[in-house]
Short mmCIF file of C-alpha atoms in Angstrom, two decimals:
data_model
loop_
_atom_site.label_atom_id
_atom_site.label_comp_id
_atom_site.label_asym_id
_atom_site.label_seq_id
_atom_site.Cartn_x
_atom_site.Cartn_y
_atom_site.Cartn_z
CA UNK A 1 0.00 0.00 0.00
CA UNK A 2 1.16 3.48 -0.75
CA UNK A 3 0.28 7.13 0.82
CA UNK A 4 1.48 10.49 -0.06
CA UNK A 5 1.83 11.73 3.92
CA UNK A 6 5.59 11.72 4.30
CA UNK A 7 4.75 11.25 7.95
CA UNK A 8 3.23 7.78 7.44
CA UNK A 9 6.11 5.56 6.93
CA UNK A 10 7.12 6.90 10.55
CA UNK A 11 3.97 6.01 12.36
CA UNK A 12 3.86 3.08 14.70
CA UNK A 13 1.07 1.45 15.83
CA UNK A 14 0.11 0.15 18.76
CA UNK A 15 -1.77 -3.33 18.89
CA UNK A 16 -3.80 -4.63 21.87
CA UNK A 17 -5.83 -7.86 21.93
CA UNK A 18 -8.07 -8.78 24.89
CA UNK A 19 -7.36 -11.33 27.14
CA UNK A 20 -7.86 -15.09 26.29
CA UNK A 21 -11.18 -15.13 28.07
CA UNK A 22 -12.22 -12.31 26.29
CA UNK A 23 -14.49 -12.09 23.29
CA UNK A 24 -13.71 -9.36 21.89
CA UNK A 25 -11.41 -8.51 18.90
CA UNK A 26 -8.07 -6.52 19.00
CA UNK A 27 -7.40 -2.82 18.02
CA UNK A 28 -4.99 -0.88 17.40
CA UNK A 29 -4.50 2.70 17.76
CA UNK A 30 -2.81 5.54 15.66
CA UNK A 31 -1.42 8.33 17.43
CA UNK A 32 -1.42 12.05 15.77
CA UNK A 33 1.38 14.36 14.56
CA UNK A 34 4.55 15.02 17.05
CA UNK A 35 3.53 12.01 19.38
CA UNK A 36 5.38 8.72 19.75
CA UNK A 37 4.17 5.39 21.48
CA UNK A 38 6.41 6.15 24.40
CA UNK A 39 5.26 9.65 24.69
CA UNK A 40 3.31 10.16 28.08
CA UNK A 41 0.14 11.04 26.85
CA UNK A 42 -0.66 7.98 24.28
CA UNK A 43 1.46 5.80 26.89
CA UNK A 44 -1.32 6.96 29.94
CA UNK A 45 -4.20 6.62 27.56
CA UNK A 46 -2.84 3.28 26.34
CA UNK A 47 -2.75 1.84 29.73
CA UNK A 48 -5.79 3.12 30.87
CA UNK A 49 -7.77 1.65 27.86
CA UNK A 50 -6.02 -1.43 28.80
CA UNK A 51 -6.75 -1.16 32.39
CA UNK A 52 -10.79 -0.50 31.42
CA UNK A 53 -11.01 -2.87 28.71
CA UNK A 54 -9.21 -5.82 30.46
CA UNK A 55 -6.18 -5.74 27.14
CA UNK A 56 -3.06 -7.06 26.28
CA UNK A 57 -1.46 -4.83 24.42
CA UNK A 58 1.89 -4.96 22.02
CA UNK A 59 3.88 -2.82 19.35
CA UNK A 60 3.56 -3.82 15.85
CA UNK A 61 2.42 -3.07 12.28
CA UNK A 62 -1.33 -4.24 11.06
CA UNK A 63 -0.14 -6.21 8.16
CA UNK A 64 2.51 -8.28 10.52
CA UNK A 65 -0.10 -9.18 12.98
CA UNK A 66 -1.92 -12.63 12.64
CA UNK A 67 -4.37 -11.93 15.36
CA UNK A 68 -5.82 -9.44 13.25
CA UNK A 69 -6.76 -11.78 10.47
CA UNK A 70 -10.57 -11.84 12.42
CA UNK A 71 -10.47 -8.31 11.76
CA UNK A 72 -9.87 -5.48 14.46
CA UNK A 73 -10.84 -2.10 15.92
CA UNK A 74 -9.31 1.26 15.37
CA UNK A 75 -9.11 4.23 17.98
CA UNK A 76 -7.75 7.42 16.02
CA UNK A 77 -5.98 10.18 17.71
CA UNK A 78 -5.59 13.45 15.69
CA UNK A 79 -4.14 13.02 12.54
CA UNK A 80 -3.75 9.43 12.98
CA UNK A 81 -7.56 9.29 11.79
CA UNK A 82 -6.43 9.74 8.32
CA UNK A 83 -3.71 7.56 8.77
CA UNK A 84 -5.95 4.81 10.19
CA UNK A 85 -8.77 5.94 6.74
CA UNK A 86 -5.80 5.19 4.67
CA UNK A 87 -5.13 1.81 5.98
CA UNK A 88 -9.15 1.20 5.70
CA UNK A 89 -9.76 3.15 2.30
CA UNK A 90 -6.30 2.07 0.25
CA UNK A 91 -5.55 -1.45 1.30
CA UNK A 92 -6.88 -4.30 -0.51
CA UNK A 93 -6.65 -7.71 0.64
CA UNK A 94 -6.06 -6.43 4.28
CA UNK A 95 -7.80 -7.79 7.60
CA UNK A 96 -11.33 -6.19 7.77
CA UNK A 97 -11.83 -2.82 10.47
CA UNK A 98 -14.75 -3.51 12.67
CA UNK A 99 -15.12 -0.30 14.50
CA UNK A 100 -13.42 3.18 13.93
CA UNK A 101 -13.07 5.42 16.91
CA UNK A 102 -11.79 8.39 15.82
CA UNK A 103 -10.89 11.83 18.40
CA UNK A 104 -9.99 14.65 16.97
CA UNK A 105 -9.47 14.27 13.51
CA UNK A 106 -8.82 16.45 10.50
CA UNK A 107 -11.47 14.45 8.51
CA UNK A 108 -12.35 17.45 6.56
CA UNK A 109 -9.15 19.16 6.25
CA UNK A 110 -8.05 21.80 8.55
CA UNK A 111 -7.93 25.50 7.17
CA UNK A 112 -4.48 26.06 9.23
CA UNK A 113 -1.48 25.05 10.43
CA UNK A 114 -2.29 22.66 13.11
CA UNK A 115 0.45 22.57 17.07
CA UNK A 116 2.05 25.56 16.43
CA UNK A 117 0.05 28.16 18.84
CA UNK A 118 -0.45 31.64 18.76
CA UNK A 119 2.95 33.38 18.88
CA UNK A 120 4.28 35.63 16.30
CA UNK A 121 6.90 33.23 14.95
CA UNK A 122 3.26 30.83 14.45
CA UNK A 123 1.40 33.38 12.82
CA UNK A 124 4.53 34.02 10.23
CA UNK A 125 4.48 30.82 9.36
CA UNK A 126 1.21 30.35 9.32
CA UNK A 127 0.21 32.67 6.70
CA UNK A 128 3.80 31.82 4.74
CA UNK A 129 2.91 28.64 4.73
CA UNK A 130 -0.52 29.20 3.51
CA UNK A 131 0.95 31.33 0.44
CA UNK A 132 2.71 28.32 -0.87
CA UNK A 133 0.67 25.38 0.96
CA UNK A 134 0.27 23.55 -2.58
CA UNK A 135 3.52 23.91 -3.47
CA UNK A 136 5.63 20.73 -4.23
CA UNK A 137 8.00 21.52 -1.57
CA UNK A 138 5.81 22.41 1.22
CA UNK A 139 4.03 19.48 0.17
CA UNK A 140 7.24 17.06 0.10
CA UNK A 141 8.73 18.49 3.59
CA UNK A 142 5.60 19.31 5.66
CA UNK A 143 3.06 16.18 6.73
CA UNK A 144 -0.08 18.43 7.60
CA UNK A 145 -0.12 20.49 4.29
CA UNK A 146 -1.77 17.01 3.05
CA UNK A 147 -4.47 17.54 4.90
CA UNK A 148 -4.82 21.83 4.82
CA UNK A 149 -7.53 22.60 2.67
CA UNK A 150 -7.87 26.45 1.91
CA UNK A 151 -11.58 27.48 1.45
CA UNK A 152 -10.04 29.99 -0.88
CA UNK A 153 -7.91 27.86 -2.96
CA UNK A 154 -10.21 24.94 -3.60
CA UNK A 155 -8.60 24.33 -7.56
CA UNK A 156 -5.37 23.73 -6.02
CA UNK A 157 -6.17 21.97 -3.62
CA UNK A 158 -7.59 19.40 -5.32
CA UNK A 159 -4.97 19.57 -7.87
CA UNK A 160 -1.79 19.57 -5.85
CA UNK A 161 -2.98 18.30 -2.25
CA UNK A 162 -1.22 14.90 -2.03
CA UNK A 163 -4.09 13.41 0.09
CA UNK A 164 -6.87 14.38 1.54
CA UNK A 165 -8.28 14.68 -2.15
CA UNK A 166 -7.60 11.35 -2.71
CA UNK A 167 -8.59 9.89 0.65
CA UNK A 168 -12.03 11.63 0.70
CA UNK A 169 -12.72 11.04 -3.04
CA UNK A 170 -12.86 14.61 -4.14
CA UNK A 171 -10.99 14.94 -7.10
CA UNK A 172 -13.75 15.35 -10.43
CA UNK A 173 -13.69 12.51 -12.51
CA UNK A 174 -11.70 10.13 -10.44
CA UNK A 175 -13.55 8.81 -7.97
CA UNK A 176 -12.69 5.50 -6.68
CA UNK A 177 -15.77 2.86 -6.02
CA UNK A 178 -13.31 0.79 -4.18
CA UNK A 179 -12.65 3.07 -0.88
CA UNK A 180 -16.62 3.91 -0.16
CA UNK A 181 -16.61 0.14 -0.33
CA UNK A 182 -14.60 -0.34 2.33
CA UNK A 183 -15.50 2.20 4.39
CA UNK A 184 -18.94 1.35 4.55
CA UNK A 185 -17.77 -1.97 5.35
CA UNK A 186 -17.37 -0.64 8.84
CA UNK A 187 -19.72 -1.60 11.74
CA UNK A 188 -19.95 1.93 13.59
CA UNK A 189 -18.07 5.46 13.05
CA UNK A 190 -17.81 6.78 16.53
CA UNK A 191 -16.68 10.29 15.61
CA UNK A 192 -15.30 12.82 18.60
CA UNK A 193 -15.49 16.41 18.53
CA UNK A 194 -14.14 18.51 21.53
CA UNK A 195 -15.88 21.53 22.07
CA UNK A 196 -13.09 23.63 22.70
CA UNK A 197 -10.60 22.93 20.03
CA UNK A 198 -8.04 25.37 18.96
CA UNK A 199 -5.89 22.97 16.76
CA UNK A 200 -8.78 22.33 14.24
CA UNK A 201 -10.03 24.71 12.03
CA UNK A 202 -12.85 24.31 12.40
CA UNK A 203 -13.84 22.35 14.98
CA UNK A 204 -15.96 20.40 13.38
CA UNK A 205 -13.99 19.06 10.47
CA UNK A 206 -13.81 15.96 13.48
CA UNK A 207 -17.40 15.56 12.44
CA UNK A 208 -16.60 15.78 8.85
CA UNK A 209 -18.43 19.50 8.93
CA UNK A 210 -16.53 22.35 7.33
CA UNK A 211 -16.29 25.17 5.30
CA UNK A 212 -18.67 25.94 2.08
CA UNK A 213 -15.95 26.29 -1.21
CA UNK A 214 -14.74 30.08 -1.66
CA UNK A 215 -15.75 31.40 2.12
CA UNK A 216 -14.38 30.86 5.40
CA UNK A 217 -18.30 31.08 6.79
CA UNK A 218 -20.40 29.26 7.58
CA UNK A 219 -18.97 25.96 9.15
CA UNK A 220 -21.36 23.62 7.20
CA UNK A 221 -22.73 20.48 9.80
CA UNK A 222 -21.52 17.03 7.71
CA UNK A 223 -24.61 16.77 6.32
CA UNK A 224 -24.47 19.70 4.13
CA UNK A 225 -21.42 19.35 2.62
CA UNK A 226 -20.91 17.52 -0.76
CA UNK A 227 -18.87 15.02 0.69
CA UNK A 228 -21.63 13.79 2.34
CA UNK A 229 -24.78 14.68 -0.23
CA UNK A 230 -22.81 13.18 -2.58
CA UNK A 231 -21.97 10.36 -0.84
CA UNK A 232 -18.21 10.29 -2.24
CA UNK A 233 -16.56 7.83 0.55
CA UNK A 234 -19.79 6.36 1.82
CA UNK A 235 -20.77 8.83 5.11
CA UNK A 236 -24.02 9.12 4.43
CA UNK A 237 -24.45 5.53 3.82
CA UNK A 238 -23.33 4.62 6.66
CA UNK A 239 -25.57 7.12 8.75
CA UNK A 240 -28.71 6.58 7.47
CA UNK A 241 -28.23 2.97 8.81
CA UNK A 242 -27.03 4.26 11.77
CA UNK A 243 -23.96 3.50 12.09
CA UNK A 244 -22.13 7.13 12.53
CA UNK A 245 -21.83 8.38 16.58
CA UNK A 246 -21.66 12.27 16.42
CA UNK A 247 -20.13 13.03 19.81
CA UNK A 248 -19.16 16.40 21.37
CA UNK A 249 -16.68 15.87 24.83
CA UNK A 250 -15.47 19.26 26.23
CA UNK A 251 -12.17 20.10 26.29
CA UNK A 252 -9.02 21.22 23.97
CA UNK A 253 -7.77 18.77 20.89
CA UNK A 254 -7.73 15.59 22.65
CA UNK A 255 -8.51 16.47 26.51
CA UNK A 256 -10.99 13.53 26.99
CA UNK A 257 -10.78 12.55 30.32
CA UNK A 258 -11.51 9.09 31.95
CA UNK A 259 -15.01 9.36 32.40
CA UNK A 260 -15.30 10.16 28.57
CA UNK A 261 -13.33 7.41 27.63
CA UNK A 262 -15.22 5.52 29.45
CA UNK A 263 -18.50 6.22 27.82
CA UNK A 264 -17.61 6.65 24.33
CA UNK A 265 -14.31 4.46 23.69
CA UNK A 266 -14.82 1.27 25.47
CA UNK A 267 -17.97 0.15 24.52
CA UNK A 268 -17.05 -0.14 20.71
CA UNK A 269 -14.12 -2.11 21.82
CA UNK A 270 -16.01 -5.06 23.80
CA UNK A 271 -17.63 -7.92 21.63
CA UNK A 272 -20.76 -6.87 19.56
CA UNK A 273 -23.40 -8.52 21.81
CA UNK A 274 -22.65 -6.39 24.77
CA UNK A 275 -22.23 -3.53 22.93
CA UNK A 276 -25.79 -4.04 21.27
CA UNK A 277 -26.90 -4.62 24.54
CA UNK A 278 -25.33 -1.38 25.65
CA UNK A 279 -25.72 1.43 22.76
CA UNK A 280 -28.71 2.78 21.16
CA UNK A 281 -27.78 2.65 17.88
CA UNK A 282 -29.68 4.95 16.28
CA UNK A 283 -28.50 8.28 17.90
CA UNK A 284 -25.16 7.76 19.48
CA UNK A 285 -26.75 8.42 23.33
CA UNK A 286 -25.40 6.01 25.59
CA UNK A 287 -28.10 4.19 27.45
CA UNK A 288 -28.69 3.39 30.98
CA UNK A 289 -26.92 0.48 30.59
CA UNK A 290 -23.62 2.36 29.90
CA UNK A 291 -24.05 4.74 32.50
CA UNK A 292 -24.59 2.03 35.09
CA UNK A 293 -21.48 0.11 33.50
CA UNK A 294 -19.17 3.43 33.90
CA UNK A 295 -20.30 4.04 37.35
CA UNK A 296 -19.75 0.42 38.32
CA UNK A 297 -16.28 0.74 36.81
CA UNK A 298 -15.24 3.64 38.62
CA UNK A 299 -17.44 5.96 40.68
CA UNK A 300 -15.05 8.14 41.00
CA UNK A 301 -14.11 8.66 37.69
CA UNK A 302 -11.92 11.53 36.97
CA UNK A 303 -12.80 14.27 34.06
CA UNK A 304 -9.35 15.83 33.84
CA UNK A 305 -7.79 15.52 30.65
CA UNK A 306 -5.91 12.04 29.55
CA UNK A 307 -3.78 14.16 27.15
CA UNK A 308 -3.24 17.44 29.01
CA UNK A 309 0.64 18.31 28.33
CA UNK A 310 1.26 15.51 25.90
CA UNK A 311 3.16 16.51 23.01
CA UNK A 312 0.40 16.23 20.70
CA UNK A 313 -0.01 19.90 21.24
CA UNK A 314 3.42 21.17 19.63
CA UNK A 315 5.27 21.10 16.89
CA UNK A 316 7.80 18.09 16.63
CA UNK A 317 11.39 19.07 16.06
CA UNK A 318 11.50 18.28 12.30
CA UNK A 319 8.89 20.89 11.72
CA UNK A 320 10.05 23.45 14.01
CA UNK A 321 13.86 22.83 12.07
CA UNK A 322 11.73 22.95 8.86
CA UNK A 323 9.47 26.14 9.63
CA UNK A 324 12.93 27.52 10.54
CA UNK A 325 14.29 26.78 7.30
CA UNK A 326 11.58 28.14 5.54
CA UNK A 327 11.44 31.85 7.37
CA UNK A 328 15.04 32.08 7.05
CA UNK A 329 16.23 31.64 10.30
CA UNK A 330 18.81 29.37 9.79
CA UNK A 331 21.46 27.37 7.73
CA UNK A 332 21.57 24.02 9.24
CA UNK A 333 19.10 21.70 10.45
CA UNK A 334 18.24 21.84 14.33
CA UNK A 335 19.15 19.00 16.56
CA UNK A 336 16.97 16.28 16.78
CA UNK A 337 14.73 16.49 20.98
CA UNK A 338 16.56 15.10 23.15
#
């Protein structure tokens, strides 16, 4: 399988299958931009999906694993929802995806440069970056300009945009049958927004909601944009038989706390009788079931955020050293983090 995200031949996955009494299948999750399995936010969220599910978990690549040959579950963090689309949407012949729990992601595209903050030096780069976004170089050295989709730029965009044209089926006159296949092959789309997210533009591109083409207003909801009317990767399939969760969590670009995790992860990660037993499919609302299950779990549950501090909120060196580059700042690479 191939992908145009530099960053993807980088990522590594984390694998977790359930304990032998279990019935449940495994999943993996894919972490977003700047993080790294041993990084102490997807480390504490790891363990404590472990610790709620009752999971086993290792380090390894999806294609390598034979206990995925059943078929698994996906939980998406950030940009490593369109990683985890492009292992469901591009891969023939792989094992099937089950479930797709996805927080935070860029679905839509993201109309700005996503970690940096809101220093100078950020907003520089942000709008020089935005000048030349579709540019072969930006789109060779930078990993999120595959996924930054201008309102105002929509021709390039589709034209030079390495991915997220591809992945979402956008580009007139080459549509590909073969990835709404598969992605309405999924069981459920549990899709997290948080309410007060400042890394994606907008907010609701976790929903698949964004922009109208040519104007930065409205925010469309998912089910007025063309993606979905149109039915290009199979969205709206998929939610008129109810399989889509549209879930809003407060908190900043992946503060979900326990509690939330909780509700909305771990039932799509337990076999599909008890979750059946547990969900009300229709509308994404967790039923009294759920609720009782939480509480039973953990009465105390805490609602501070898994991910508060983890480096899913920065820049990574390499695109610090390349944003560097790029403003003229220096002549030589910085030093990898130590």
């Amino acid at each position: 399988m191939a992908f145009s995200l530099p960053v993807i031949s980088s990522i590594v996955i984390f694998l977790f299958t359930f304990i032998s009494l279990s019935q449940s299948i495994p999943f993996i999750i894919l972490h977003g931009i700047g993080d790294q399995c041993s990084n102490r936010g997807v480390k504490r969220f790891t363990e404590l999906l472990s610790n709620f599910s009752g999971t086993k978990g290792y380090c390894m690549y999806v294609k390598e694993m034979k206990e995925l040959r059943n078929g698994y579950n996906i939980v998406g963090l950030s940009q490593g929802n369109l990683i985890g689309r492009g292992v469901l949407q591009f891969c023939a012949g792989g094992p099937p995806v089950k479930n797709f729990i996805s927080l935070g992601g860029p679905h839509a595209g993201t109309a700005s440069v996503p970690l940096c903050g809101s220093g100078v030096l950020c907003i520089i780069a942000d709008r020089l970056i935005k000048s030349e976004i579709y540019t072969e170089y930006i789109q060779d050295h930078l990993a999120p300009s595959g996924y930054l989709k201008l309102p105002n730029a929509i021709p390039s965009y589709l034209e030079k945009c390495r991915f997220l044209p591809k992945l979402n089926n956008e580009v007139p006159g080459e549509k590909n049958s073969s990835y709404k296949e598969r992605f309405t092959s999924l069981q459920n789309l549990v899709l997290i927004m948080f309410e007060h997210d400042t890394v994606l533009i907008p907010k609701e591109t976790s929903w698949f909601g964004y922009y109208p083409d040519g104007t930065f207003n409205p925010v469309l909801p998912p089910q007025q944009t063309n993606l979905y009317a149109e039915d290009w990767i199979g969205l709206k399939t998929l939610d008129e038989a109810g399989k889509v969760k549209y879930i809003s969590v407060p908190g900043n670009h992946l503060g979900i706390s326990r509690r939330d995790m909780k509700r909305y992860v771990v039932p799509y990660l337990v076999d599909k009788a008890s979750r059946k037993r547990s969900i009300e499919n229709d509308s994404g609302v967790q039923s009294k079931k759920i609720e009782q299950t939480a509480t039973t779990i953990d009465k105390k549950t805490s609602t501070k955020a898994i991910f508060e501090g983890s480096s899913s909120y920065f820049w990574p060196s390499s695109i610090k050293s390349f944003v560097a580059e790029l403003l003229g700042l220096m002549e030589e690479p910085l030093p990898p983090d130590t």
